[in-house]
mmCIF file of N, CA and C in Angstrom:
data_model
loop_
_atom_site.group_PDB
_atom_site.id
_atom_site.type_symbol
_atom_site.label_atom_id
_atom_site.label_comp_id
_atom_site.label_asym_id
_atom_site.label_seq_id
_atom_site.Cartn_x
_atom_site.Cartn_y
_atom_site.Cartn_z
ATOM 1 N N MET A 15 -2.230 -7.028 11.376
ATOM 2 C CA MET A 15 -0.988 -6.454 11.790
ATOM 3 C C MET A 15 -0.447 -5.710 10.230
ATOM 4 N N ASP A 16 -0.263 -6.094 9.006
ATOM 5 C CA ASP A 16 0.048 -5.829 7.988
ATOM 6 C C ASP A 16 -0.791 -3.759 7.483
ATOM 7 N N ASN A 17 -1.815 -3.970 8.416
ATOM 8 C CA ASN A 17 -2.179 -2.965 8.002
ATOM 9 C C ASN A 17 -2.022 -1.750 9.000
ATOM 10 N N VAL A 18 -0.890 -2.159 10.129
ATOM 11 C CA VAL A 18 -0.867 -0.888 10.114
ATOM 12 C C VAL A 18 1.112 -0.648 10.768
ATOM 13 N N VAL A 19 1.353 -1.389 10.507
ATOM 14 C CA VAL A 19 2.780 -1.333 10.491
ATOM 15 C C VAL A 19 3.382 -0.755 9.293
ATOM 16 N N THR A 20 4.451 0.421 9.204
ATOM 17 C CA THR A 20 5.212 0.500 8.485
ATOM 18 C C THR A 20 6.443 0.056 8.100
ATOM 19 N N SER A 21 6.873 -0.808 8.819
ATOM 20 C CA SER A 21 8.365 -1.290 8.686
ATOM 21 C C SER A 21 8.303 -2.560 9.410
ATOM 22 N N THR A 22 8.682 -3.499 8.944
ATOM 23 C CA THR A 22 9.132 -4.683 9.715
ATOM 24 C C THR A 22 10.935 -4.941 9.615
ATOM 25 N N TRP A 23 11.792 -5.241 11.229
ATOM 26 C CA TRP A 23 12.984 -6.100 11.347
ATOM 27 C C TRP A 23 13.121 -7.105 11.533
ATOM 28 N N VAL A 24 13.932 -7.401 10.951
ATOM 29 C CA VAL A 24 14.134 -8.787 10.267
ATOM 30 C C VAL A 24 15.424 -9.013 11.099
ATOM 31 N N PHE A 25 15.372 -9.980 12.658
ATOM 32 C CA PHE A 25 16.533 -10.631 12.547
ATOM 33 C C PHE A 25 17.594 -12.003 11.537
ATOM 34 N N ASP A 26 18.799 -11.036 10.860
ATOM 35 C CA ASP A 26 18.740 -13.164 10.039
ATOM 36 C C ASP A 26 20.262 -12.897 9.776
ATOM 37 N N GLN A 27 20.227 -13.902 8.703
ATOM 38 C CA GLN A 27 22.089 -14.302 9.074
ATOM 39 C C GLN A 27 22.743 -13.863 7.657
ATOM 40 N N ASP A 28 24.198 -13.305 7.376
ATOM 41 C CA ASP A 28 24.279 -12.961 6.571
ATOM 42 C C ASP A 28 25.023 -14.775 5.458
ATOM 43 N N GLU A 29 26.252 -14.054 4.639
ATOM 44 C CA GLU A 29 26.567 -15.174 3.803
ATOM 45 C C GLU A 29 27.360 -15.906 4.751
ATOM 46 N N ASP A 30 28.317 -15.207 5.510
ATOM 47 C CA ASP A 30 29.438 -15.937 6.577
ATOM 48 C C ASP A 30 28.806 -16.290 8.041
ATOM 49 N N GLY A 31 27.134 -16.380 8.272
ATOM 50 C CA GLY A 31 26.571 -16.897 9.285
ATOM 51 C C GLY A 31 26.390 -16.016 10.256
ATOM 52 N N LYS A 32 26.817 -14.328 10.306
ATOM 53 C CA LYS A 32 27.061 -13.396 11.334
ATOM 54 C C LYS A 32 25.373 -13.190 10.905
ATOM 55 N N GLY A 33 25.467 -13.020 12.568
ATOM 56 C CA GLY A 33 23.670 -12.076 12.954
ATOM 57 C C GLY A 33 23.298 -10.696 12.179
ATOM 58 N N ILE A 34 22.771 -10.670 11.471
ATOM 59 C CA ILE A 34 22.610 -8.660 10.887
ATOM 60 C C ILE A 34 20.807 -8.702 11.689
ATOM 61 N N VAL A 35 20.763 -7.239 11.283
ATOM 62 C CA VAL A 35 19.600 -6.611 11.508
ATOM 63 C C VAL A 35 19.403 -5.950 10.814
ATOM 64 N N LYS A 36 17.930 -5.946 9.731
ATOM 65 C CA LYS A 36 17.426 -5.195 8.558
ATOM 66 C C LYS A 36 16.067 -4.812 8.595
ATOM 67 N N GLU A 37 16.341 -3.903 8.465
ATOM 68 C CA GLU A 37 14.708 -2.951 8.253
ATOM 69 C C GLU A 37 13.877 -2.960 6.596
ATOM 70 N N TYR A 38 12.638 -3.829 6.573
ATOM 71 C CA TYR A 38 11.698 -3.446 5.730
ATOM 72 C C TYR A 38 10.797 -2.849 5.941
ATOM 73 N N VAL A 39 10.693 -1.713 4.776
ATOM 74 C CA VAL A 39 9.615 -1.105 4.416
ATOM 75 C C VAL A 39 8.488 -1.921 4.325
ATOM 76 N N GLY A 40 7.023 -1.540 4.790
ATOM 77 C CA GLY A 40 5.887 -2.052 4.713
ATOM 78 C C GLY A 40 6.110 -3.299 6.183
ATOM 79 N N GLY A 41 4.947 -4.098 5.841
ATOM 80 C CA GLY A 41 4.331 -5.156 6.810
ATOM 81 C C GLY A 41 5.050 -6.475 6.716
ATOM 82 N N TYR A 42 4.082 -7.544 6.786
ATOM 83 C CA TYR A 42 5.104 -8.587 6.987
ATOM 84 C C TYR A 42 4.628 -8.818 5.641
ATOM 85 N N GLN A 43 3.855 -8.813 4.488
ATOM 86 C CA GLN A 43 3.910 -9.315 3.276
ATOM 87 C C GLN A 43 4.695 -8.839 2.325
ATOM 88 N N GLU A 44 4.354 -7.515 2.930
ATOM 89 C CA GLU A 44 6.212 -6.516 1.874
ATOM 90 C C GLU A 44 7.641 -7.462 1.931
ATOM 91 N N TYR A 45 7.329 -7.954 3.262
ATOM 92 C CA TYR A 45 9.064 -7.920 3.549
ATOM 93 C C TYR A 45 8.635 -9.892 2.956
ATOM 94 N N LEU A 46 8.062 -10.372 3.128
ATOM 95 C CA LEU A 46 8.249 -11.596 2.350
ATOM 96 C C LEU A 46 8.179 -11.495 0.570
ATOM 97 N N VAL A 47 7.711 -10.390 0.202
ATOM 98 C CA VAL A 47 8.227 -10.072 -1.434
ATOM 99 C C VAL A 47 9.206 -9.275 -1.301
ATOM 100 N N GLN A 48 9.517 -8.809 -0.881
ATOM 101 C CA GLN A 48 11.157 -8.199 -0.956
ATOM 102 C C GLN A 48 12.201 -9.476 -0.452
ATOM 103 N N LYS A 49 11.606 -10.078 0.216
ATOM 104 C CA LYS A 49 13.111 -11.016 0.828
ATOM 105 C C LYS A 49 13.579 -11.903 -0.552
ATOM 106 N N ASN A 50 11.691 -12.555 -1.297
ATOM 107 C CA ASN A 50 12.038 -13.569 -2.360
ATOM 108 C C ASN A 50 12.459 -12.559 -3.525
ATOM 109 N N ARG A 51 12.606 -11.584 -3.810
ATOM 110 C CA ARG A 51 13.278 -10.811 -4.344
ATOM 111 C C ARG A 51 14.431 -10.465 -4.196
ATOM 112 N N GLU A 52 15.462 -10.103 -3.276
ATOM 113 C CA GLU A 52 16.592 -10.601 -3.096
ATOM 114 C C GLU A 52 17.226 -11.790 -3.321
ATOM 115 N N GLN A 53 16.202 -13.012 -2.751
ATOM 116 C CA GLN A 53 16.648 -14.434 -3.122
ATOM 117 C C GLN A 53 16.844 -14.315 -4.920
ATOM 118 N N ALA A 54 16.002 -14.309 -5.251
ATOM 119 C CA ALA A 54 15.865 -14.210 -6.660
ATOM 120 C C ALA A 54 17.159 -13.660 -7.524
ATOM 121 N N ALA A 55 17.383 -12.186 -7.002
ATOM 122 C CA ALA A 55 18.155 -11.531 -7.450
ATOM 123 C C ALA A 55 19.677 -12.336 -6.845
ATOM 124 N N HIS A 56 19.700 -12.731 -6.269
ATOM 125 C CA HIS A 56 20.945 -13.684 -5.387
ATOM 126 C C HIS A 56 21.101 -14.524 -6.291
ATOM 127 N N ALA A 57 20.267 -15.837 -6.360
ATOM 128 C CA ALA A 57 20.146 -16.277 -7.284
ATOM 129 C C ALA A 57 20.966 -16.865 -9.010
ATOM 130 N N ALA A 58 20.284 -15.406 -9.223
ATOM 131 C CA ALA A 58 20.420 -14.620 -10.942
ATOM 132 C C ALA A 58 22.153 -14.738 -10.867
ATOM 133 N N ARG A 59 22.502 -14.314 -10.033
ATOM 134 C CA ARG A 59 23.716 -13.986 -9.670
ATOM 135 C C ARG A 59 24.912 -15.281 -9.546
ATOM 136 N N ALA A 60 24.484 -16.301 -9.147
ATOM 137 C CA ALA A 60 25.245 -17.340 -8.623
ATOM 138 C C ALA A 60 25.369 -18.213 -10.251
ATOM 139 N N PRO A 61 26.841 -19.012 -9.812
ATOM 140 C CA PRO A 61 26.867 -19.604 -10.934
ATOM 141 C C PRO A 61 25.368 -20.482 -11.640
ATOM 142 N N ALA A 62 25.827 -20.895 -12.841
ATOM 143 C CA ALA A 62 24.395 -21.349 -13.540
ATOM 144 C C ALA A 62 24.252 -22.903 -13.090
ATOM 145 N N ASN A 63 25.735 -23.976 -12.427
ATOM 146 C CA ASN A 63 24.942 -24.913 -11.826
ATOM 147 C C ASN A 63 24.439 -24.714 -10.777
ATOM 148 N N ASN A 64 23.590 -24.119 -10.610
ATOM 149 C CA ASN A 64 22.599 -23.424 -9.383
ATOM 150 C C ASN A 64 21.446 -23.633 -9.754
ATOM 151 N N ALA A 65 20.799 -24.062 -10.950
ATOM 152 C CA ALA A 65 19.629 -23.989 -11.442
ATOM 153 C C ALA A 65 18.982 -24.371 -10.618
ATOM 154 N N ASN A 66 18.743 -25.600 -9.972
ATOM 155 C CA ASN A 66 17.685 -25.920 -9.331
ATOM 156 C C ASN A 66 17.373 -24.981 -8.089
ATOM 157 N N THR A 67 18.120 -24.697 -7.667
ATOM 158 C CA THR A 67 18.241 -23.558 -6.173
ATOM 159 C C THR A 67 17.510 -21.836 -7.035
ATOM 160 N N ALA A 68 17.521 -21.858 -8.485
ATOM 161 C CA ALA A 68 16.632 -20.404 -9.246
ATOM 162 C C ALA A 68 15.455 -21.153 -9.395
ATOM 163 N N SER A 69 15.058 -22.225 -9.444
ATOM 164 C CA SER A 69 13.780 -22.076 -9.668
ATOM 165 C C SER A 69 12.768 -22.446 -7.968
ATOM 166 N N LYS A 70 13.382 -22.853 -7.846
ATOM 167 C CA LYS A 70 13.069 -23.409 -6.108
ATOM 168 C C LYS A 70 12.323 -21.505 -5.579
ATOM 169 N N VAL A 71 13.424 -20.629 -5.806
ATOM 170 C CA VAL A 71 13.315 -19.499 -5.343
ATOM 171 C C VAL A 71 12.302 -18.817 -6.090
ATOM 172 N N THR A 72 12.242 -19.351 -7.351
ATOM 173 C CA THR A 72 11.219 -18.392 -8.160
ATOM 174 C C THR A 72 9.657 -19.387 -7.462
ATOM 175 N N ASN A 73 9.656 -20.226 -7.329
ATOM 176 C CA ASN A 73 8.663 -21.124 -7.089
ATOM 177 C C ASN A 73 7.525 -20.439 -5.560
ATOM 178 N N LYS A 74 8.503 -20.048 -4.721
ATOM 179 C CA LYS A 74 8.551 -19.428 -3.418
ATOM 180 C C LYS A 74 8.180 -17.969 -3.734
ATOM 181 N N THR A 75 8.662 -17.197 -4.713
ATOM 182 C CA THR A 75 8.511 -15.988 -4.779
ATOM 183 C C THR A 75 7.021 -16.211 -5.532
ATOM 184 N N THR A 76 6.642 -16.884 -6.261
ATOM 185 C CA THR A 76 5.174 -16.890 -6.846
ATOM 186 C C THR A 76 4.015 -17.052 -5.841
ATOM 187 N N ALA A 77 4.162 -18.236 -4.646
ATOM 188 C CA ALA A 77 3.620 -18.131 -3.619
ATOM 189 C C ALA A 77 3.703 -17.213 -2.571
ATOM 190 N N ALA A 78 3.987 -16.779 -2.478
ATOM 191 C CA ALA A 78 4.359 -15.417 -1.708
ATOM 192 C C ALA A 78 3.711 -14.337 -1.842
ATOM 193 N N LYS A 79 3.154 -13.400 -2.971
ATOM 194 C CA LYS A 79 2.772 -12.821 -3.838
ATOM 195 C C LYS A 79 1.209 -12.619 -2.713
ATOM 196 N N PRO A 80 0.891 -11.341 -2.277
ATOM 197 C CA PRO A 80 -0.691 -11.547 -1.816
ATOM 198 C C PRO A 80 -0.971 -11.621 -3.070
ATOM 199 N N ASN A 81 -2.610 -11.773 -3.007
ATOM 200 C CA ASN A 81 -3.609 -11.451 -4.286
ATOM 201 C C ASN A 81 -4.437 -10.358 -3.546
ATOM 202 N N LYS A 82 -4.107 -9.272 -3.740
ATOM 203 C CA LYS A 82 -4.607 -7.884 -3.451
ATOM 204 C C LYS A 82 -6.277 -7.656 -4.252
ATOM 205 N N SER A 83 -6.086 -8.305 -5.170
ATOM 206 C CA SER A 83 -8.057 -7.937 -6.110
ATOM 207 C C SER A 83 -8.410 -8.902 -4.859
ATOM 208 N N ALA A 84 -8.429 -10.043 -4.190
ATOM 209 C CA ALA A 84 -9.391 -10.966 -3.347
ATOM 210 C C ALA A 84 -9.931 -9.979 -2.612
ATOM 211 N N LYS A 85 -9.209 -9.201 -1.923
ATOM 212 C CA LYS A 85 -9.964 -8.650 -0.608
ATOM 213 C C LYS A 85 -10.525 -7.496 -0.597
ATOM 214 N N LYS A 86 -11.916 -7.493 -0.624
ATOM 215 C CA LYS A 86 -12.616 -6.257 -1.134
ATOM 216 C C LYS A 86 -13.018 -5.403 0.541
ATOM 217 N N LEU A 87 -12.801 -3.728 0.151
ATOM 218 C CA LEU A 87 -13.026 -3.263 1.849
ATOM 219 C C LEU A 87 -14.788 -3.345 2.055
ATOM 220 N N ASN A 88 -14.622 -3.735 3.417
ATOM 221 C CA ASN A 88 -16.129 -3.552 3.996
ATOM 222 C C ASN A 88 -16.519 -2.250 3.840
ATOM 223 N N PHE A 89 -17.954 -1.831 4.200
ATOM 224 C CA PHE A 89 -18.494 -1.000 3.766
ATOM 225 C C PHE A 89 -17.253 -0.011 5.462
ATOM 226 N N ASN A 90 -17.155 -0.170 6.335
ATOM 227 C CA ASN A 90 -16.356 0.713 7.121
ATOM 228 C C ASN A 90 -15.038 1.163 6.714
ATOM 229 N N GLU A 91 -14.468 0.092 6.265
ATOM 230 C CA GLU A 91 -13.420 1.184 5.562
ATOM 231 C C GLU A 91 -13.460 1.664 4.016
ATOM 232 N N GLN A 92 -14.130 1.589 3.302
ATOM 233 C CA GLN A 92 -14.743 2.026 2.718
ATOM 234 C C GLN A 92 -15.039 3.676 2.878
ATOM 235 N N ARG A 93 -15.579 3.867 4.092
ATOM 236 C CA ARG A 93 -16.232 5.071 4.822
ATOM 237 C C ARG A 93 -15.006 5.584 5.090
ATOM 238 N N GLU A 94 -14.182 5.070 5.824
ATOM 239 C CA GLU A 94 -13.110 5.851 6.097
ATOM 240 C C GLU A 94 -12.135 5.971 5.096
ATOM 241 N N LEU A 95 -11.832 5.347 4.537
ATOM 242 C CA LEU A 95 -11.030 5.953 3.057
ATOM 243 C C LEU A 95 -11.660 6.571 2.669
ATOM 244 N N ASP A 96 -13.099 7.051 2.453
ATOM 245 C CA ASP A 96 -13.569 7.999 1.541
ATOM 246 C C ASP A 96 -13.529 9.760 2.657
ATOM 247 N N ASN A 97 -13.558 9.105 3.776
ATOM 248 C CA ASN A 97 -13.017 10.313 4.780
ATOM 249 C C ASN A 97 -11.954 10.643 4.837
ATOM 250 N N LEU A 98 -10.676 10.015 4.366
ATOM 251 C CA LEU A 98 -9.487 10.594 4.593
ATOM 252 C C LEU A 98 -8.854 12.226 3.927
ATOM 253 N N PRO A 99 -9.685 12.032 2.951
ATOM 254 C CA PRO A 99 -9.110 13.506 2.573
ATOM 255 C C PRO A 99 -9.271 14.925 3.336
ATOM 256 N N LYS A 100 -10.832 14.335 3.817
ATOM 257 C CA LYS A 100 -11.034 15.483 4.340
ATOM 258 C C LYS A 100 -10.530 16.011 6.013
ATOM 259 N N GLU A 101 -10.247 15.085 6.292
ATOM 260 C CA GLU A 101 -9.305 14.309 7.624
ATOM 261 C C GLU A 101 -7.605 14.828 7.859
ATOM 262 N N ILE A 102 -7.630 14.751 6.327
ATOM 263 C CA ILE A 102 -5.805 14.694 6.112
ATOM 264 C C ILE A 102 -5.678 16.952 5.605
ATOM 265 N N ALA A 103 -7.393 17.384 4.981
ATOM 266 C CA ALA A 103 -7.183 18.713 4.778
ATOM 267 C C ALA A 103 -7.488 19.298 6.241
ATOM 268 N N ALA A 104 -7.909 19.058 7.385
ATOM 269 C CA ALA A 104 -7.958 19.414 8.617
ATOM 270 C C ALA A 104 -6.463 19.369 9.370
ATOM 271 N N LEU A 105 -6.229 18.098 9.643
ATOM 272 C CA LEU A 105 -5.061 18.075 9.962
ATOM 273 C C LEU A 105 -3.603 19.262 9.205
ATOM 274 N N GLU A 106 -3.793 19.345 8.485
ATOM 275 C CA GLU A 106 -2.381 20.137 7.584
ATOM 276 C C GLU A 106 -3.265 21.355 8.063
ATOM 277 N N ALA A 107 -4.296 21.971 8.250
ATOM 278 C CA ALA A 107 -4.709 23.417 8.725
ATOM 279 C C ALA A 107 -4.232 23.448 9.650
ATOM 280 N N GLU A 108 -4.419 22.675 11.135
ATOM 281 C CA GLU A 108 -4.227 22.607 12.016
ATOM 282 C C GLU A 108 -2.647 23.077 12.748
ATOM 283 N N GLN A 109 -2.177 21.964 11.488
ATOM 284 C CA GLN A 109 -0.376 21.669 11.810
ATOM 285 C C GLN A 109 0.285 23.414 10.854
ATOM 286 N N ALA A 110 -0.480 23.844 10.147
ATOM 287 C CA ALA A 110 -0.347 25.243 10.211
ATOM 288 C C ALA A 110 -0.472 26.298 10.997
ATOM 289 N N GLN A 111 -1.643 26.023 11.434
ATOM 290 C CA GLN A 111 -2.309 27.189 12.289
ATOM 291 C C GLN A 111 -1.454 27.333 13.672
ATOM 292 N N LEU A 112 -0.673 25.489 14.407
ATOM 293 C CA LEU A 112 0.315 26.035 14.675
ATOM 294 C C LEU A 112 1.428 26.211 14.641
ATOM 295 N N GLN A 113 2.107 26.167 13.691
ATOM 296 C CA GLN A 113 3.454 26.448 13.290
ATOM 297 C C GLN A 113 3.393 28.132 13.574
ATOM 298 N N GLU A 114 2.221 28.349 12.873
ATOM 299 C CA GLU A 114 2.149 30.269 12.863
ATOM 300 C C GLU A 114 1.894 30.598 14.721
ATOM 301 N N ASN A 115 1.943 30.099 15.562
ATOM 302 C CA ASN A 115 1.992 30.056 16.576
ATOM 303 C C ASN A 115 2.786 29.769 17.049
#
């Protein structure tokens, strides 16, 4: 799913307990990373007596980071990636031709 979606809508609650909808750029893993960054920033703004909460958020941030170097592209994915510049050029040429007409 992360390879397909470009944004994620999250139904959440604000500090007052009111329901809100937030849009995050990217897939679910990017949402988790952004959410953890927001929590870490919020914890940093909190008073110093919430040091335990800040350390818990930091631990979650570390655990939620996806290991991007571990996944290697398979043959078909690599071939598709190599063909993308050609496809983009062809589509841009087609778009230019359509706009001229």
